[in-house]
Structures are given as C-alpha cells and as structure tokens.
mmCIF file of C-alpha atoms in Angstrom:
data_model
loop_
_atom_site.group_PDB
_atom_site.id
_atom_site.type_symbol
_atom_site.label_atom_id
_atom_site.label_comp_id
_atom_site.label_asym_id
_atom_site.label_seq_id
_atom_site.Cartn_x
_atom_site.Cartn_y
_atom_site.Cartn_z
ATOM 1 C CA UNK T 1 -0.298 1.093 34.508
ATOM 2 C CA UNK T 2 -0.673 -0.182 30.887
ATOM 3 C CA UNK T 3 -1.424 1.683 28.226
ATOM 4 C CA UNK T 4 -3.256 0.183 25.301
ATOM 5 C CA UNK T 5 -3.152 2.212 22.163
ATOM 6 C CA UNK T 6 -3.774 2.215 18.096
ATOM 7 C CA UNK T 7 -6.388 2.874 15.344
ATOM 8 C CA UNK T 8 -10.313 2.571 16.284
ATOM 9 C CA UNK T 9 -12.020 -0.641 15.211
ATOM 10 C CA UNK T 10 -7.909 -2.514 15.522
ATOM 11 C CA UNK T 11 -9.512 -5.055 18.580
ATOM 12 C CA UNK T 12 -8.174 -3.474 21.032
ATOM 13 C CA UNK T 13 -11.109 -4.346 23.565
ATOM 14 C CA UNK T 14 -10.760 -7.858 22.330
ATOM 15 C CA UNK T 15 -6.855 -8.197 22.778
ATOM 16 C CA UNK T 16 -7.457 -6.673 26.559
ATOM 17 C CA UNK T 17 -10.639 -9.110 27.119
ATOM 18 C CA UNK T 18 -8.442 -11.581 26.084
ATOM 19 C CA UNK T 19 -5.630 -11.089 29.049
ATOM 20 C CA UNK T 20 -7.497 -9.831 31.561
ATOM 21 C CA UNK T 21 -10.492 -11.529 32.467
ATOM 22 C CA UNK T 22 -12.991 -10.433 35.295
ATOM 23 C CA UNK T 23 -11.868 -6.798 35.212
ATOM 24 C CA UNK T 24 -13.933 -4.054 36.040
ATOM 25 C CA UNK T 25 -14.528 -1.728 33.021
ATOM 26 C CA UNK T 26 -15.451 1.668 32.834
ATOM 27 C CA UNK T 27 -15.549 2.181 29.414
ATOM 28 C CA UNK T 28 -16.946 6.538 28.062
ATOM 29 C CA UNK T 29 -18.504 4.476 25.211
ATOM 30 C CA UNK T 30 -21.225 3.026 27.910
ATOM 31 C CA UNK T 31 -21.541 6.746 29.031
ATOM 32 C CA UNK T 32 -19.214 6.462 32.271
ATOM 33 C CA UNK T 33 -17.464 9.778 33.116
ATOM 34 C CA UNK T 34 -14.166 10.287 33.739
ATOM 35 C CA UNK T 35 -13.140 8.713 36.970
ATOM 36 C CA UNK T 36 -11.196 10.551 39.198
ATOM 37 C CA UNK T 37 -11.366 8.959 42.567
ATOM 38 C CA UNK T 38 -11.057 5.178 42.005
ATOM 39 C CA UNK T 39 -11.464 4.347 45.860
ATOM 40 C CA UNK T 40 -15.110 2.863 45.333
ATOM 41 C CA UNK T 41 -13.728 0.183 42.944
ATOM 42 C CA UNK T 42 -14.099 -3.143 44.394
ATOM 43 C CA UNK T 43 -12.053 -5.105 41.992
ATOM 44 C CA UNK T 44 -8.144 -5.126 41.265
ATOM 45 C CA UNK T 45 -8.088 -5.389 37.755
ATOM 46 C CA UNK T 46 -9.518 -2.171 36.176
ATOM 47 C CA UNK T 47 -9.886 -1.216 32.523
ATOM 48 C CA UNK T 48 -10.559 2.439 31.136
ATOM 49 C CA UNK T 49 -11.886 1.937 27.909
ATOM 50 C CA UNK T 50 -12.367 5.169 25.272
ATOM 51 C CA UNK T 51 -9.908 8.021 27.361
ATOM 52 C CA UNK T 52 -10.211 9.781 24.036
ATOM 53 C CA UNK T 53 -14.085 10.815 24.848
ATOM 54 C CA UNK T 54 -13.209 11.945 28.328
ATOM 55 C CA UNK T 55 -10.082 13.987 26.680
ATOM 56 C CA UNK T 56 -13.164 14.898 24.015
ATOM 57 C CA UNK T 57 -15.210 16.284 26.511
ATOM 58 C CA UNK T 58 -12.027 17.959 28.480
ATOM 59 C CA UNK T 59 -11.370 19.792 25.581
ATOM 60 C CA UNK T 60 -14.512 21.287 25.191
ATOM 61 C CA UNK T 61 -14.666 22.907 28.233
ATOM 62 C CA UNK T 62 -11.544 24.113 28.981
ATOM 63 C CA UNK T 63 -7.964 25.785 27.514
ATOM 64 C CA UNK T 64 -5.179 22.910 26.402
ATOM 65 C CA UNK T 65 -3.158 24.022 29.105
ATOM 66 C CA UNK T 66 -5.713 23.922 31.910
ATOM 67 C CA UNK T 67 -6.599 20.254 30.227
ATOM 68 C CA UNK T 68 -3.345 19.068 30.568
ATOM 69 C CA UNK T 69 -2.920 19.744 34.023
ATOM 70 C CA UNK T 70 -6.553 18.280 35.074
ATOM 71 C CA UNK T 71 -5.254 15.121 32.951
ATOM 72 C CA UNK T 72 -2.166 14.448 35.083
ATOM 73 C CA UNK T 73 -3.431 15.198 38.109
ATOM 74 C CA UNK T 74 -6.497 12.637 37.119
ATOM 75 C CA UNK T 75 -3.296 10.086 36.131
ATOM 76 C CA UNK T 76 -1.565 10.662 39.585
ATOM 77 C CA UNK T 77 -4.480 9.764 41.247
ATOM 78 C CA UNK T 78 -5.354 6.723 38.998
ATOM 79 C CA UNK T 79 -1.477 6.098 40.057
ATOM 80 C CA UNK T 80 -2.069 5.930 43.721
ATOM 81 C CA UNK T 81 -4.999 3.984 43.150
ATOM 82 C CA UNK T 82 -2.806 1.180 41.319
ATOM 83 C CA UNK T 83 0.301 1.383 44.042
ATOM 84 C CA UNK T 84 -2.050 1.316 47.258
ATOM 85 C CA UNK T 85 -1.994 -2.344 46.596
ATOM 86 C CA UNK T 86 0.326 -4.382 44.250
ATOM 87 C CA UNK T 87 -2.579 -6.587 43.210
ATOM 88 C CA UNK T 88 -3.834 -3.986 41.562
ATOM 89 C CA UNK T 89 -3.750 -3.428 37.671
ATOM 90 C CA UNK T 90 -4.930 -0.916 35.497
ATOM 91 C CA UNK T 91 -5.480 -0.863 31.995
ATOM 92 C CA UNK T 92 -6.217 2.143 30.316
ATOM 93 C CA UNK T 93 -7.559 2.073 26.723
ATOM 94 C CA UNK T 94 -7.384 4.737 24.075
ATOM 95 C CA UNK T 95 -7.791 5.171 20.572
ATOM 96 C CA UNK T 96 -5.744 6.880 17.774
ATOM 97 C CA UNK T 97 -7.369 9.653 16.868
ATOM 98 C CA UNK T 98 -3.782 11.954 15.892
ATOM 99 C CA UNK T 99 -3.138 10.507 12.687
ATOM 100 C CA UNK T 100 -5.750 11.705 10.120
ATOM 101 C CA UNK T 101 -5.981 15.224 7.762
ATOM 102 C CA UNK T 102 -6.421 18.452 9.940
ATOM 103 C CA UNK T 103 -9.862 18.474 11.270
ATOM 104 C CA UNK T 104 -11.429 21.815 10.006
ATOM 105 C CA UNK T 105 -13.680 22.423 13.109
ATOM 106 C CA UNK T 106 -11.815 24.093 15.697
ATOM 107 C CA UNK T 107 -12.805 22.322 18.317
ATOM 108 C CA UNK T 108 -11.627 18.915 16.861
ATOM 109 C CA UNK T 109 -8.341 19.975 16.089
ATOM 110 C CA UNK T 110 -8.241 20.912 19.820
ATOM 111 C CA UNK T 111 -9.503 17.380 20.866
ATOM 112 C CA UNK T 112 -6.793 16.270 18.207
ATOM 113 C CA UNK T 113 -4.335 18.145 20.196
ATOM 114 C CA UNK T 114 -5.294 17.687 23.678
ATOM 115 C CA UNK T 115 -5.346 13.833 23.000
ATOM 116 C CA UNK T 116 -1.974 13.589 21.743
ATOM 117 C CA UNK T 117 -0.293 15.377 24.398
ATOM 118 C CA UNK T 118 -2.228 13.399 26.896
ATOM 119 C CA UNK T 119 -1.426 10.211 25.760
ATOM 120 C CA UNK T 120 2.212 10.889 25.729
ATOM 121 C CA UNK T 121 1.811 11.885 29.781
ATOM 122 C CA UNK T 122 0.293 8.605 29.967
ATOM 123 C CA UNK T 123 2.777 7.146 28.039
ATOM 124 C CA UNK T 124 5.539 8.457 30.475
ATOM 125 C CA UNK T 125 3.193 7.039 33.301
ATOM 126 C CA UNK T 126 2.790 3.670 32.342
ATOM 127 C CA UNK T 127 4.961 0.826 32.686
ATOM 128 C CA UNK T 128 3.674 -1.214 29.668
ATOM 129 C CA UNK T 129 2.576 0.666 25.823
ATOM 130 C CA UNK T 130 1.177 -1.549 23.590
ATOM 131 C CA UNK T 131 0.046 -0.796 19.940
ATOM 132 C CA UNK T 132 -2.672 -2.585 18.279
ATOM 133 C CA UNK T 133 -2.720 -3.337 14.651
ATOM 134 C CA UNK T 134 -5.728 -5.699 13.489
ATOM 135 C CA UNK T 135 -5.916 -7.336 16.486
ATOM 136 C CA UNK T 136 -2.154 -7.583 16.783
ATOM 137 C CA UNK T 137 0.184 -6.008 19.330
ATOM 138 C CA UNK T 138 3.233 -4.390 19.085
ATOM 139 C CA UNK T 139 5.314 -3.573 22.267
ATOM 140 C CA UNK T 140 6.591 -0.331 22.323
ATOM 141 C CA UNK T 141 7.330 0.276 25.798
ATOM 142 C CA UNK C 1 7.088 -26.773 -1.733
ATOM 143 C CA UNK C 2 8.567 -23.307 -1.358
ATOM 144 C CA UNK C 3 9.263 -22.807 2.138
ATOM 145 C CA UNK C 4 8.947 -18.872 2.702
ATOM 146 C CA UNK C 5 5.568 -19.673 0.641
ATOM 147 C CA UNK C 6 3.562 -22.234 0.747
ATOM 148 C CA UNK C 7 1.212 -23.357 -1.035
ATOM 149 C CA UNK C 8 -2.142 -20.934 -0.339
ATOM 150 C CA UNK C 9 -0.315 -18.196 1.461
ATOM 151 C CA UNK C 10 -2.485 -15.265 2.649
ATOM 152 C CA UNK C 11 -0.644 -12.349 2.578
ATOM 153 C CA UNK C 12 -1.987 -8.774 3.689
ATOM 154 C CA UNK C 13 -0.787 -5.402 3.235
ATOM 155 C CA UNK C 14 -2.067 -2.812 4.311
ATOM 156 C CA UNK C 15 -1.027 1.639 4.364
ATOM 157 C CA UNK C 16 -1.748 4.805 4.273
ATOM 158 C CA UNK C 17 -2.456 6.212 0.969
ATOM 159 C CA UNK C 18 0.514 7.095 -1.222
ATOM 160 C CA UNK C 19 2.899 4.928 1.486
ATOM 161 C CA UNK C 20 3.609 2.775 -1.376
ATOM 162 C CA UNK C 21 1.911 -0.358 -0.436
ATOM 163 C CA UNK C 22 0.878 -0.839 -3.464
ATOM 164 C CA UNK C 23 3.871 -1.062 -5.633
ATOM 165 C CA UNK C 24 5.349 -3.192 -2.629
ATOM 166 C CA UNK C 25 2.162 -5.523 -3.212
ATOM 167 C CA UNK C 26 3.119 -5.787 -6.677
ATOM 168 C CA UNK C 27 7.041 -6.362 -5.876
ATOM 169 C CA UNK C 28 5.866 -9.027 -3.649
ATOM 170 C CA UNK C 29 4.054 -10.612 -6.420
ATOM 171 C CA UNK C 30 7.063 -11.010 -8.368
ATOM 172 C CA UNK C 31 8.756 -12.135 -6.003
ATOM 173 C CA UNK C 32 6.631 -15.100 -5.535
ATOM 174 C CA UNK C 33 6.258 -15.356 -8.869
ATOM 175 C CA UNK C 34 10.287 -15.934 -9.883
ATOM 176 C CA UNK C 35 11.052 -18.299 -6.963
ATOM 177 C CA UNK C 36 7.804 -20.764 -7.476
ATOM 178 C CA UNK C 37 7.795 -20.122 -11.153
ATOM 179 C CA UNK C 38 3.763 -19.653 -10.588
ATOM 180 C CA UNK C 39 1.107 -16.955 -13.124
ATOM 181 C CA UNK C 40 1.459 -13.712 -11.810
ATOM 182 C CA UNK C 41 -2.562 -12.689 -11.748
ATOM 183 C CA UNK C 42 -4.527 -9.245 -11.215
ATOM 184 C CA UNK C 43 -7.949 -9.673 -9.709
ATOM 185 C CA UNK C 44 -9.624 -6.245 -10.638
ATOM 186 C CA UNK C 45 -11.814 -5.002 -8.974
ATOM 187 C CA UNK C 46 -12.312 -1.157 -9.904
ATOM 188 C CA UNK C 47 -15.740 -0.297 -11.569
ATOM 189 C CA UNK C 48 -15.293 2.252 -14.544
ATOM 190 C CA UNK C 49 -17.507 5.383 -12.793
ATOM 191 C CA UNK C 50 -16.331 8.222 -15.378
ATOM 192 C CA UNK C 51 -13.795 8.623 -18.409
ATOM 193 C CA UNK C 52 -10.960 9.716 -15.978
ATOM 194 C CA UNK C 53 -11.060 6.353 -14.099
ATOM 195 C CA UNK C 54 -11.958 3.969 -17.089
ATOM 196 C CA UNK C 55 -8.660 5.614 -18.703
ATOM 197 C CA UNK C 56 -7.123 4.964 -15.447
ATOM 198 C CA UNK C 57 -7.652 1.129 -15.581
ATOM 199 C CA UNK C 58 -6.734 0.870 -19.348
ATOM 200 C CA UNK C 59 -3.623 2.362 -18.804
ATOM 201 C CA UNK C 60 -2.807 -0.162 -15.402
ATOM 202 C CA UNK C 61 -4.040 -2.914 -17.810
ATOM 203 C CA UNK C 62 -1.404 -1.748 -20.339
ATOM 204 C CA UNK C 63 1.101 -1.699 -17.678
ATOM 205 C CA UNK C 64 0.676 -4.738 -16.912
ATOM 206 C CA UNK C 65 0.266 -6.683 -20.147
ATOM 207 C CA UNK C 66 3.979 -4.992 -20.940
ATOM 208 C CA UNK C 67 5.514 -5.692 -17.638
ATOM 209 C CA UNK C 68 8.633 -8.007 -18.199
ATOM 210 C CA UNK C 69 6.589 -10.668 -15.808
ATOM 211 C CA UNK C 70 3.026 -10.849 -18.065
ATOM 212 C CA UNK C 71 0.116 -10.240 -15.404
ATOM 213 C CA UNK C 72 -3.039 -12.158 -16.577
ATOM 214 C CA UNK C 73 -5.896 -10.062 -15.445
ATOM 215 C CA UNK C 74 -9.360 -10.926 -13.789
ATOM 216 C CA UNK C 75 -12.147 -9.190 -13.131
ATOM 217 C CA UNK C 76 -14.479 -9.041 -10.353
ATOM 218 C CA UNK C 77 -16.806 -6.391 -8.836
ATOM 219 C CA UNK C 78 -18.561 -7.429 -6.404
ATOM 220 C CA UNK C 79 -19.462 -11.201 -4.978
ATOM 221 C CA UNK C 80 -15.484 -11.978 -5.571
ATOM 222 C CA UNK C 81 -15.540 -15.522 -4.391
ATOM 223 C CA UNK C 82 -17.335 -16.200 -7.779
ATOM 224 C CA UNK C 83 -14.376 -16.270 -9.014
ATOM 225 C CA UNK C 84 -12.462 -18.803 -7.470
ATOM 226 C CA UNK C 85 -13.426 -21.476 -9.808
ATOM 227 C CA UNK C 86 -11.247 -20.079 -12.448
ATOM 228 C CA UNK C 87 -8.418 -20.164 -10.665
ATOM 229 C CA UNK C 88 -5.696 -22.277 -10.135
ATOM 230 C CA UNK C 89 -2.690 -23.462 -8.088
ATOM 231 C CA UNK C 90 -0.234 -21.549 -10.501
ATOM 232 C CA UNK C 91 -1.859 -18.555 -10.054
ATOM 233 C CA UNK C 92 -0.546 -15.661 -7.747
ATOM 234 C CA UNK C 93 -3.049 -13.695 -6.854
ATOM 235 C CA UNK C 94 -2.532 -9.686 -6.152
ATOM 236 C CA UNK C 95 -6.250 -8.196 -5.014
ATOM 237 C CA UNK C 96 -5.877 -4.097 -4.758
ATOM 238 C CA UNK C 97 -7.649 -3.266 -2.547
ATOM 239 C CA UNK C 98 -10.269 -4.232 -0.071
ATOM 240 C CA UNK C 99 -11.732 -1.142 0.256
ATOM 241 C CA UNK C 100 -13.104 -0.746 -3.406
ATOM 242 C CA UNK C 101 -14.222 -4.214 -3.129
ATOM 243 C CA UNK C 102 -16.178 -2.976 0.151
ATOM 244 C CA UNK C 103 -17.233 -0.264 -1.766
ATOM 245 C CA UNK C 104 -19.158 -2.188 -4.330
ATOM 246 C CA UNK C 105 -20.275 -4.376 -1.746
ATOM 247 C CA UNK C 106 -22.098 -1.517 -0.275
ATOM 248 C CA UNK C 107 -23.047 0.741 -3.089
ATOM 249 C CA UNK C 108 -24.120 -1.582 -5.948
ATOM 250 C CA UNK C 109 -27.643 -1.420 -5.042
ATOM 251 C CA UNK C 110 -29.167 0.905 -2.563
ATOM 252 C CA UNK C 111 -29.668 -1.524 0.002
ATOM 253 C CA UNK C 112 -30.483 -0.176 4.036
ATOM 254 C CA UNK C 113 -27.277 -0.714 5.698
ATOM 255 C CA UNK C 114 -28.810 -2.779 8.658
ATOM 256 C CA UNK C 115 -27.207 -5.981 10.748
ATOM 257 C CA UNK C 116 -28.262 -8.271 8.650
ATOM 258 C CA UNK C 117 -27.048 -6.603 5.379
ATOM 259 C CA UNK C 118 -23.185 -5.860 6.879
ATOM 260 C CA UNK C 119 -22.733 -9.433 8.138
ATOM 261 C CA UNK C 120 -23.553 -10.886 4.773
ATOM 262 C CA UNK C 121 -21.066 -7.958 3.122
ATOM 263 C CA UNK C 122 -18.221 -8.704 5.609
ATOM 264 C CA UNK C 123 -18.738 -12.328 5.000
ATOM 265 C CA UNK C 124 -19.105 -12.158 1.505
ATOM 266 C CA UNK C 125 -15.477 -10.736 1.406
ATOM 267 C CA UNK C 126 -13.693 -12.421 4.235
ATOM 268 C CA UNK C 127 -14.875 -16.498 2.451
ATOM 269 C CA UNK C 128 -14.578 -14.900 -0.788
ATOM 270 C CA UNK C 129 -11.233 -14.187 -0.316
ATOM 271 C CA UNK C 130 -10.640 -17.469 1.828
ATOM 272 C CA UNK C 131 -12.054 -19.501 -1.504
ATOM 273 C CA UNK C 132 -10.009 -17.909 -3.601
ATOM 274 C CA UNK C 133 -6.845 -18.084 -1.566
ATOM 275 C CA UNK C 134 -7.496 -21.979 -1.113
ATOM 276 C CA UNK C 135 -7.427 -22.630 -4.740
ATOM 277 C CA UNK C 136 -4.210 -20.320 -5.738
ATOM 278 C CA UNK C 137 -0.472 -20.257 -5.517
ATOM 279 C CA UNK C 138 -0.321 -17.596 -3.013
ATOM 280 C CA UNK C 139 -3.037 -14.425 -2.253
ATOM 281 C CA UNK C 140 -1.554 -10.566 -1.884
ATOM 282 C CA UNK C 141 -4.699 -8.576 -0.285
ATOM 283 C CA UNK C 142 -4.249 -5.344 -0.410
ATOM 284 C CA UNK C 143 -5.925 -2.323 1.856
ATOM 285 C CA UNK C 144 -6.006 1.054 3.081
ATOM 286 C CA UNK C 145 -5.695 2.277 6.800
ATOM 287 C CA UNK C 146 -8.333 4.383 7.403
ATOM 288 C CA UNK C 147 -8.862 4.576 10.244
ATOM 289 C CA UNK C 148 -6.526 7.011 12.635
ATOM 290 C CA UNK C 149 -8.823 10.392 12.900
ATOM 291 C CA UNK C 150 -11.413 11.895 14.855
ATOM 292 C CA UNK C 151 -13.958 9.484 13.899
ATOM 293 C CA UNK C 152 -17.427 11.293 13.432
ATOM 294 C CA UNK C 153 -20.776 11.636 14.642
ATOM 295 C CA UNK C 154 -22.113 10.575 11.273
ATOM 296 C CA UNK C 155 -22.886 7.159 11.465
ATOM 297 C CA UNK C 156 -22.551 5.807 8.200
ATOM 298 C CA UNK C 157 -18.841 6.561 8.567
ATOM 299 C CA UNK C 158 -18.630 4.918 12.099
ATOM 300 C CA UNK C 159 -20.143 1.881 10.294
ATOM 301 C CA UNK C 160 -18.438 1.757 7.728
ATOM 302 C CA UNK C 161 -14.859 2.009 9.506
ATOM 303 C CA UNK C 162 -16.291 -0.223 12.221
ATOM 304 C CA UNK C 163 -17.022 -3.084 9.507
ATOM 305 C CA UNK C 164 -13.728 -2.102 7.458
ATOM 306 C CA UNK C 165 -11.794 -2.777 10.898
ATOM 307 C CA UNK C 166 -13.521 -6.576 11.213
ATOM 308 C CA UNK C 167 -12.914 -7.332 7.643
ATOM 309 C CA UNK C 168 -9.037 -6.144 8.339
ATOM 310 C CA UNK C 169 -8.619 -8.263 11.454
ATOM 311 C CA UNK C 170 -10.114 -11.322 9.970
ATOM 312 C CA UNK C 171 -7.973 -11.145 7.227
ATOM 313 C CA UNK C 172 -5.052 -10.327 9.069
ATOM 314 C CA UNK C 173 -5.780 -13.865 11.627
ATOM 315 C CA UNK C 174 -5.691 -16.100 8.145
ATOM 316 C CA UNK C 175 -2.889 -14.453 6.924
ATOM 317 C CA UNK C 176 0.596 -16.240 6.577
ATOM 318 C CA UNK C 177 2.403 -12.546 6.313
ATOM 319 C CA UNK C 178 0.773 -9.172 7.414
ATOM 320 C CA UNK C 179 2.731 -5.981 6.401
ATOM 321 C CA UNK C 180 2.175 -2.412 7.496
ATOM 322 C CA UNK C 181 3.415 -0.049 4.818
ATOM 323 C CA UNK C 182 4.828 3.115 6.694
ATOM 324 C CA UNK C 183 6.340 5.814 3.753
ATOM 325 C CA UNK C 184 7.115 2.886 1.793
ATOM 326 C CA UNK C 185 9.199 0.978 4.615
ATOM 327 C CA UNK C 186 7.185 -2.357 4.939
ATOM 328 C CA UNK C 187 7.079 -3.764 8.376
ATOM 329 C CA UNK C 188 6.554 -7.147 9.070
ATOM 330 C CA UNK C 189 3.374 -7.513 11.719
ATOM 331 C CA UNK C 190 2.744 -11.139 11.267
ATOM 332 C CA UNK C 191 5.075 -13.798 9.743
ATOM 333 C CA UNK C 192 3.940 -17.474 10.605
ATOM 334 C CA UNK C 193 6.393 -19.918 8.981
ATOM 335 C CA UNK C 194 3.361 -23.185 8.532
ATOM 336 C CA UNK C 195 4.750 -26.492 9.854
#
C-alpha cells in the first residue's frame, strides 16, 4: 500500500501517472464511490484517487467515531485485496485538506477532522508515504 | 562563474504567510549579491489600491534604498516579461510574490475567466519570468502556499488555486533551487548543481 499525500493542485496525479502506468483508477473526482470490495478489479495496479471526498461524504453521514471504524475496516479490506496476490499494488491518493484556518461550518471542520485521523490509519497501513510539493516528492515513510 | 550560482539561476521560494519566506528571499539576495558582486534588484509588483498600502510600498522602498546593500527597484504590474529588456546580467533579481502578480493578471480588467483567458495568464507569467531570468544574474521568485484547506464549492477559488498550483510547478521544474519556508526554517526541495 502507498500512500500519496500533499496540497491540492501539487501534481500528485501526474507524479503517480508517471510511475505507474496502465493502472486502474478509481478516482471520487470522476464520481466513483468508495470501494469497499475490490474483488471485481481486473487489473493489479490500482490507484484511489481523491480519498478525501469519500472521507467528505463519510463525514456527513455519520459520528467521527463510527467514521473511523468504517475507514479501517474499508483499509483492511483494501489490504487483503493487495496481499491475495503479490503482484498486486495499490496506490491510494489523497489530498491535504488539514492545514488551512478553522473552517467555520461545522460540518467541514468535521471533514477536516475525520480526514486527518484517517490518513494517519492509512499512514500506519501503508508501506510507502510520499509527500508532494510542486510536483516533487518527499519520502516520509 | 560562481558555482553554487550560475549564471541565470531560478530560484523559488515558496511559505505560508508570516513563515518568513520573505525576509529569507531577501537574505538570499544578498547572499548572491556579495559572492558574485552582481545589482541587488526589486521587481515590484504591488499596485497602490488605498493610502494604507501605497504607504506600505513607500516605506519598503525606503527600506530598501537605505539597506547597507542599495536595492535598485523596478516596477511591473502586470505583463512582467516586458520588462526583461531592461535588465541585465548584473542584476539579481528578487520578485515578491507570484500571487499579486496573478492577481493583476486576473483582476486588471474584468475579463470572463474561461480556458482560453487562464492559459494566456499562466503563460504570461511562467515565459515572463523565464525571459527575465535568462537575461539576469540570478532570479528569487517568491510565493505563497495556499493551498492546504478544504477547498470549496465556489469555483472561482477552485480555479484560481488550480491555476496557482500549475504556475507553482512550472516554476518549480526550471528552478535551479526550490525552498519550502516552514516557521522560518527553509528546506531545501530542489537543488540541481548545472554541469
């Protein structure tokens, strides 16, 4: 699992395009939702672009608490899906959205929240972090 | 030839507000300036909007004219590769910061922001820049991270981050040196060393 991370609009699609050609994407900007059973995905490379709308949408509907538990369960399973077969790769995408002013809606601070936490479970998860900084990467785990 | 810069060095630097990028911009200036003996030069481009922010530019001008290193100052709004013809290789050029310059770019005339229009914006500053750095000692581009929130439903801001994020990632693929400024601890993101 590798975890690709940092500002929106830092290349971060581009830098992944870049390493991992013929993947199959399933990206919440093209209006995929989140994917928890991966077993109909034909390809071994997989990319999950824009987490942060599924977390977004999470959020909305449910408690922080009750989000973070969906979330890891939805990561052990996108775990399994990886180790069933050592070809297999996924990249998961996710923008920044933690490092701004307080949002004063609610229900963006609890997106704000809910993102933060979840990222750092994926964090944990992953094997490989990387941080993108126009178009650059940084390494961090 | 100078070997940590050569001649027409791109450097970027880029922070959050108040992380002190900009007084490590202007540090970095000097810098260059003492070891390749080149004109330390300020390439304004703040627009006077109210009394507040014309006094604020008199007194920077002030600064600078009194700095122990003189600063020779020019100005430039908008279309900022007009002003690469006057300068030249001595010349160390500190631009502070993109964003204003995006600003005009945008703003001086109410123009629909449509494809068309942001290309020729984003281009506008990426070869302006590029023109400018070609002619000079050494560039220092300046700009602000903006880009680490919720972004919102409101479009204009989507666009505007979305074409502030190009601009930044252009830039930072020219530059020689890219710094992030992080509570006034530069790091070092980029450092080519050109053969």
């Amino acid at each position: 699992m590798h975890f690709v991370t940092g500002g929106a609009f830092n290349g971060k699609r581009s830098w992944v395009k870049e390493r991992f050609a013929n993947a199959c994407w399933l990206s919440a900007y093209e209006n995929a939702q989140l994917p928890t059973n991966l077993t109909d995905i034909n390809s071994e490379l997989l990319v999950l672009e824009g987490i942060e709308m599924w977390l977004k949408e999470l959020s909305s509907q449910s408690d922080p608490a009750i989000c973070r538990d969906i979330w890891r369960h939805t990561l052990a399973q996108w775990e399994s899906w990886e180790r069933a077969n050592s070809q297999r790769q996924l990249i998961i995408i996710g923008t920044d959205i933690t490092k701004g002013i307080v949002p004063m809606e609610e229900e963006n601070r609890r997106w704000r929240d809910v993102t933060g936490w979840a990222y750092q479970d994926l964090a944990i998860m992953a094997k490989t972090v990387d941080v993108i900084w126009c178009g650059i990467n940084q390494t961090i785990k | 030839m100078n070997f940590l810069f050569p001649d027409t060095s791109l450097i970027f630097i880029t922070g959050g507000v108040r992380s002190g990028k900009s007084s490590f911009a202007e540090r970095l200036a000097e810098k260059v300036a003492v070891e390749t003996g080149g004109q330390l030069t300020y390439l304004a481009t703040g627009i006077a909007t109210d009394p507040e922010m014309a006094a604020r530019i008199t007194k920077h001008q002030r600064d600078r004219e009194t700095a122990e290193l003189p600063w020779k100052t020019l100005e430039q709004a908008i279309h900022i590769g007009d002003v690469a013809s006057s300068v030249n290789d001595h010349d160390i050029i500190l631009l502070d910061c993109v964003t204003t310059l995006l600003n005009n770019e945008l703003f001086y005339k109410n123009q629909a922001w449509d494809a068309a229009f942001l290309a020729t914006v984003k281009d506008r500053i990426v070869s302006g820049i590029c023109a400018i750095k070609n002619r000079a000692k050494a560039m220092i581009v300046v700009s602000n991270e903006v880009l680490y929130e919720p972004y919102s439903a409101n479009e204009l801001v989507f666009t505007y981050g979305h074409l502030l994020g190009q601009i930044h990632q252009q830039l930072v693929q020219l530059a020689d040196q890219a710094y992030l400024i992080e509570a006034g601890v530069p790091l070092i993101m980029k450092s080519a060393v050109r053969q």
